Amino acid sequence: MVNLELIRRIAQPSPTKIILLVIDGLGGLPDPHTGRTELETASTPNLDRLAARGICGLADIVGRGITPGSAPGHLALFGYDPLSCNIGRGVLEAVGIDFSLESGDVAARGNFCTVDKAGLVTDRRAGRISNDRCTELCHLLDEMVIEKVRLFVRPVREHRFIAVFRGEGLSSDVTNSDPQQTGVAPGAITALQPQASRMADIANRFMAQAKTVLAEQHPANMVLLRGFSQKPQFPTMGDIYKLKPAAIAVYPMYRGLARLVGMEILNTGPNIEDEFLTLKQNYAAYDFFFLHIKGTDSAGEDGDFDRKVRIIEELDQVLPNLIIIEPDVLIVTSDHSTPAVLRGHSWHPVPFLLCSEWCRPDRVSEFSESACVSGGLGRFPATEIMPLAMAHALKLAKFGA
Amino acid sequence: MVNLELIRRIAQPSPTKIILLVIDGLGGLPDPHTGRTELETASTPNLDRLAARGICGLADIVGRGITPGSAPGHLALFGYDPLSCNIGRGVLEAVGIDFSLESGDVAARGNFCTVDKAGLVTDRRAGRISNDRCTELCHLLDEMVIEKVRLFVRPVREHRFIAVFRGEGLSSDVTNSDPQQTGVAPGAITALQPQASRMADIANRFMAQAKTVLAEQHPANMVLLRGFSQKPQFPTMGDIYKLKPAAIAVYPMYRGLARLVGMEILNTGPNIEDEFLTLKQNYAAYDFFFLHIKGTDSAGEDGDFDRKVRIIEELDQVLPNLIIIEPDVLIVTSDHSTPAVLRGHSWHPVPFLLCSEWCRPDRVSEFSESACVSGGLGRFPATEIMPLAMAHALKLAKFGA
């Protein structure tokens, strides 16, 4: 298996440009009535033309049978081994709301919860309070300072929030306070390593203050914390690939993931056309673009086969705006499948196409799951997508003499 | 590569059921006259229908070019890395005759051999004595007790037997007594670790006693021991996959292998129909069934192309008894190829099909080696069969957020 260390050694800068278009949750399963997947149902003349010009395949994101979450899905697309490159829950939630984590920060995922008079948890989600209510409660806890450690408490959605601890000498090696069940009190946070005792102490004092501050609130009168974590120390894409990479994504989670691997985040509008326009306007300034399309995944999660088909067709219609830019390498693929019939992410491999002057075209002339089976790239691990992109952009030197 | 530790973390129990039908040695090579393999020659309408409904591929059991024995073949099918999960020769022979090994037992593979008056080995197999003769000689040595260590000496086949040492503090870390050549004396067994010195001592005393007991026998007047080993400490399938697995197999070797990974063994009759009936009768009590069909391998080993074709056709005829049960996941594959033209196991990948409501069907409509090449699963390592089975039975949680 090709690894990042090898790629780092042979990567070389060049003026060529790569576009990685990620259609979230693109892969699907057949509609039982027609036998055709969402992508096979959609009319996609432009994607089909690209498939005919380029080389196709099916990519396994984590491994056969493994359903990837969004984080491992994107890490794999960016070339990082999703099994060894782990992102803690707190960090993931923080990057998911565009919170700018500094190195040394410890982030935890929080729940507003309900406790009874004895302090026992009666509802871990406080009846899933509204986003607005969550924001109000976060304001009550935000910007606290405990022993020179500054706290940021920010709403995520419903009962979910993040607590970020910023100060000297913090460690994420502490236990959760979330007991993951009702009828018991929130657990004391304890250090798993001696050097984490300060963190545990501060987190417990935050819990105690939250209890006081929220005492008269209803139904959310307490907090639970879990997934304490720090920003992972991944090598950046600039470091590995000698690229200047930029990300264009509407949803904060994907901007956050891109930021973790060192991409610059470009502001964009809410539609696919906006994203394509952003790319065009910034084309001169970067040599790698990660373009993220979210609607397909949301439609799949909602079990809405027809909406997923429509979004694929919409994308196909505006695709000429991207094709006309003539990038040296254009890749169209996905971070995982989200079949509408399963209403969620799935383990099925994702369709993949790569267009470049230097690809060896295969006989596939249609961009679909069943056509990609016969593609020239065969079935392959998603961590090999970046080496393929780099090679076709003539950005990798020969290995060995 | 996805590993068992990951699968253990994301495996979750569910009411769905998996059937793994292993047609031993199914893969073949073409008859030089017709150009068709055994499976391609056989008329198999039911397997073909399953292939059309499901997803197909070719599985490599150990690796390209590597011919698997039965043990690595089955370990790979059960999801265990056949290269790191080693089963010692003594243990394998013991499970192969349904000997119930206890933990702490040390098993060795034995040969009855011929030595001359000087004690030098003249025939390592004592002229391949008959099974009956082997049984008689084993009776002479069985149930000995040496320093509180109890010995079990049981016939395998021809000159082969097993010696199992049962007692406190035994270790398998000792050398062989089998010199693997003639003209020399059987070697003294020596400890490879200090804690194995008791084992070496007892094994040498057993050798000495065997020499006395067998002195007047002809031509088998001595024994050779090798492959001292203990029951491996694999995690069970229940532990890894949260399954309640059962095995249905006519031959003891396969029941033994299934037992080593924690399956319950169901009693069954000698025919394929008996095995299918056993499955039907026990369907409610388990959620994973390993069903083993032996005849195809034996026919291949005998070089009997036509018999192998007939057995495949017989299986296909009774297959509706299995299909009608409607398992959530039905897999048909093999532990290795046994082409009749090679008269033995071979390295060729095995045809594989998986049927499930949640599989993404491919364009394969025939179950054969040449059709499976174009299957949606492509060519893949057999250790990924269990993750695929688990995923399609909706028994694996999402990996990562």
mmCIF file with all atom_site columns, C-alpha atoms in Angstrom, chain A residues 27-30 58 62-72 82-83 89 92 337 341-342 345 347-349 366 369-371 373 379, chain B residues 1-2 6-7 10 55 357-363 374-381 384 387-388 391-392 394 396-401:
data_model
loop_
_atom_site.group_PDB
_atom_site.id
_atom_site.type_symbol
_atom_site.label_atom_id
_atom_site.label_alt_id
_atom_site.label_comp_id
_atom_site.label_asym_id
_atom_site.label_entity_id
_atom_site.label_seq_id
_atom_site.pdbx_PDB_ins_code
_atom_site.Cartn_x
_atom_site.Cartn_y
_atom_site.Cartn_z
_atom_site.occupancy
_atom_site.B_iso_or_equiv
_atom_site.pdbx_formal_charge
_atom_site.auth_seq_id
_atom_site.auth_comp_id
_atom_site.auth_asym_id
_atom_site.auth_atom_id
_atom_site.pdbx_PDB_model_num
ATOM 1  C CA . GLY A 1 27  ? -23.570 6.031   -4.288  1.00 0.00 ? 27  GLY A CA 1
ATOM 2  C CA . GLY A 1 28  ? -26.945 4.369   -4.002  1.00 0.00 ? 28  GLY A CA 1
ATOM 3  C CA . LEU A 1 29  ? -28.969 1.176   -4.242  1.00 0.00 ? 29  LEU A CA 1
ATOM 4  C CA . PRO A 1 30  ? -31.562 0.257   -6.867  1.00 0.00 ? 30  PRO A CA 1
ATOM 5  C CA . LEU A 1 58  ? -15.318 1.971   -7.649  1.00 0.00 ? 58  LEU A CA 1
ATOM 6  C CA . VAL A 1 62  ? -12.616 2.497   4.640   1.00 0.00 ? 62  VAL A CA 1
ATOM 7  C CA . GLY A 1 63  ? -12.928 -1.155  3.634   1.00 0.00 ? 63  GLY A CA 1
ATOM 8  C CA . ARG A 1 64  ? -15.438 -3.632  2.286   1.00 0.00 ? 64  ARG A CA 1
ATOM 9  C CA . GLY A 1 65  ? -18.469 -3.756  4.514   1.00 0.00 ? 65  GLY A CA 1
ATOM 10 C CA . ILE A 1 66  ? -17.492 -0.681  6.564   1.00 0.00 ? 66  ILE A CA 1
ATOM 11 C CA . THR A 1 67  ? -19.922 2.248   6.598   1.00 0.00 ? 67  THR A CA 1
ATOM 12 C CA . PRO A 1 68  ? -17.904 5.452   6.916   1.00 0.00 ? 68  PRO A CA 1
ATOM 13 C CA . GLY A 1 69  ? -18.899 8.530   8.868   1.00 0.00 ? 69  GLY A CA 1
ATOM 14 C CA . SER A 1 70  ? -18.229 11.891  7.205   1.00 0.00 ? 70  SER A CA 1
ATOM 15 C CA . ALA A 1 71  ? -14.876 12.387  8.925   1.00 0.00 ? 71  ALA A CA 1
ATOM 16 C CA . PRO A 1 72  ? -13.216 9.088   7.923   1.00 0.00 ? 72  PRO A CA 1
ATOM 17 C CA . PRO A 1 82  ? -9.020  6.758   8.053   1.00 0.00 ? 82  PRO A CA 1
ATOM 18 C CA . LEU A 1 83  ? -8.257  3.930   10.491  1.00 0.00 ? 83  LEU A CA 1
ATOM 19 C CA . ARG A 1 89  ? -15.730 13.787  18.991  1.00 0.00 ? 89  ARG A CA 1
ATOM 20 C CA . LEU A 1 92  ? -15.262 17.111  15.198  1.00 0.00 ? 92  LEU A CA 1
ATOM 21 C CA . SER A 1 337 ? -22.839 5.933   -0.365  1.00 0.00 ? 337 SER A CA 1
ATOM 22 C CA . VAL A 1 341 ? -33.692 2.941   0.483   1.00 0.00 ? 341 VAL A CA 1
ATOM 23 C CA . LEU A 1 342 ? -31.372 2.670   3.514   1.00 0.00 ? 342 LEU A CA 1
ATOM 24 C CA . HIS A 1 345 ? -24.714 6.118   5.029   1.00 0.00 ? 345 HIS A CA 1
ATOM 25 C CA . TRP A 1 347 ? -20.781 0.472   3.073   1.00 0.00 ? 347 TRP A CA 1
ATOM 26 C CA . HIS A 1 348 ? -21.240 0.263   -0.702  1.00 0.00 ? 348 HIS A CA 1
ATOM 27 C CA . PRO A 1 349 ? -18.280 1.512   -2.737  1.00 0.00 ? 349 PRO A CA 1
ATOM 28 C CA . GLU A 1 366 ? -21.710 6.206   -18.440 1.00 0.00 ? 366 GLU A CA 1
ATOM 29 C CA . GLU A 1 369 ? -22.348 2.285   -10.071 1.00 0.00 ? 369 GLU A CA 1
ATOM 30 C CA . SER A 1 370 ? -22.880 -0.636  -12.438 1.00 0.00 ? 370 SER A CA 1
ATOM 31 C CA . ALA A 1 371 ? -20.806 0.876   -15.245 1.00 0.00 ? 371 ALA A CA 1
ATOM 32 C CA . VAL A 1 373 ? -17.567 -1.890  -11.962 1.00 0.00 ? 373 VAL A CA 1
ATOM 33 C CA . ARG A 1 379 ? -12.232 -1.522  -7.270  1.00 0.00 ? 379 ARG A CA 1
ATOM 34 C CA . MET B 1 1   ? -6.843  -3.260  5.851   1.00 0.00 ? 1   MET B CA 1
ATOM 35 C CA . VAL B 1 2   ? -9.860  -3.645  8.052   1.00 0.00 ? 2   VAL B CA 1
ATOM 36 C CA . LEU B 1 6   ? -12.347 -2.626  14.284  1.00 0.00 ? 6   LEU B CA 1
ATOM 37 C CA . ILE B 1 7   ? -15.074 -5.135  13.483  1.00 0.00 ? 7   ILE B CA 1
ATOM 38 C CA . ILE B 1 10  ? -18.648 -1.783  15.491  1.00 0.00 ? 10  ILE B CA 1
ATOM 39 C CA . ILE B 1 55  ? -23.385 -9.561  -6.108  1.00 0.00 ? 55  ILE B CA 1
ATOM 40 C CA . GLU B 1 357 ? -31.912 -7.305  0.177   1.00 0.00 ? 357 GLU B CA 1
ATOM 41 C CA . TRP B 1 358 ? -29.163 -4.702  0.622   1.00 0.00 ? 358 TRP B CA 1
ATOM 42 C CA . CYS B 1 359 ? -26.616 -5.839  -1.932  1.00 0.00 ? 359 CYS B CA 1
ATOM 43 C CA . ARG B 1 360 ? -26.006 -3.710  -4.999  1.00 0.00 ? 360 ARG B CA 1
ATOM 44 C CA . PRO B 1 361 ? -26.540 -6.249  -7.804  1.00 0.00 ? 361 PRO B CA 1
ATOM 45 C CA . ASP B 1 362 ? -24.063 -6.399  -10.667 1.00 0.00 ? 362 ASP B CA 1
ATOM 46 C CA . ARG B 1 363 ? -24.465 -7.652  -14.232 1.00 0.00 ? 363 ARG B CA 1
ATOM 47 C CA . SER B 1 374 ? -16.808 -9.123  -13.821 1.00 0.00 ? 374 SER B CA 1
ATOM 48 C CA . GLY B 1 375 ? -18.687 -9.111  -10.529 1.00 0.00 ? 375 GLY B CA 1
ATOM 49 C CA . GLY B 1 376 ? -19.339 -5.984  -8.513  1.00 0.00 ? 376 GLY B CA 1
ATOM 50 C CA . LEU B 1 377 ? -17.072 -7.130  -5.706  1.00 0.00 ? 377 LEU B CA 1
ATOM 51 C CA . GLY B 1 378 ? -14.135 -7.492  -8.051  1.00 0.00 ? 378 GLY B CA 1
ATOM 52 C CA . ARG B 1 379 ? -11.233 -9.525  -6.767  1.00 0.00 ? 379 ARG B CA 1
ATOM 53 C CA . PHE B 1 380 ? -10.865 -9.259  -3.041  1.00 0.00 ? 380 PHE B CA 1
ATOM 54 C CA . PRO B 1 381 ? -9.256  -10.889 0.015   1.00 0.00 ? 381 PRO B CA 1
ATOM 55 C CA . GLU B 1 384 ? -13.322 -9.307  3.919   1.00 0.00 ? 384 GLU B CA 1
ATOM 56 C CA . PRO B 1 387 ? -17.292 -7.817  7.154   1.00 0.00 ? 387 PRO B CA 1
ATOM 57 C CA . LEU B 1 388 ? -19.375 -7.970  3.958   1.00 0.00 ? 388 LEU B CA 1
ATOM 58 C CA . ALA B 1 391 ? -22.710 -5.256  6.713   1.00 0.00 ? 391 ALA B CA 1
ATOM 59 C CA . HIS B 1 392 ? -25.396 -6.777  4.486   1.00 0.00 ? 392 HIS B CA 1
ATOM 60 C CA . LEU B 1 394 ? -27.082 -4.681  9.037   1.00 0.00 ? 394 LEU B CA 1
ATOM 61 C CA . LEU B 1 396 ? -22.191 -3.228  11.703  1.00 0.00 ? 396 LEU B CA 1
ATOM 62 C CA . ALA B 1 397 ? -22.496 0.293   13.085  1.00 0.00 ? 397 ALA B CA 1
ATOM 63 C CA . LYS B 1 398 ? -21.079 3.282   11.224  1.00 0.00 ? 398 LYS B CA 1
ATOM 64 C CA . PHE B 1 399 ? -17.333 3.841   11.641  1.00 0.00 ? 399 PHE B CA 1
ATOM 65 C CA . GLY B 1 400 ? -16.524 7.348   12.859  1.00 0.00 ? 400 GLY B CA 1
ATOM 66 C CA . ALA B 1 401 ? -18.793 10.362  13.091  1.00 0.00 ? 401 ALA B CA 1
#
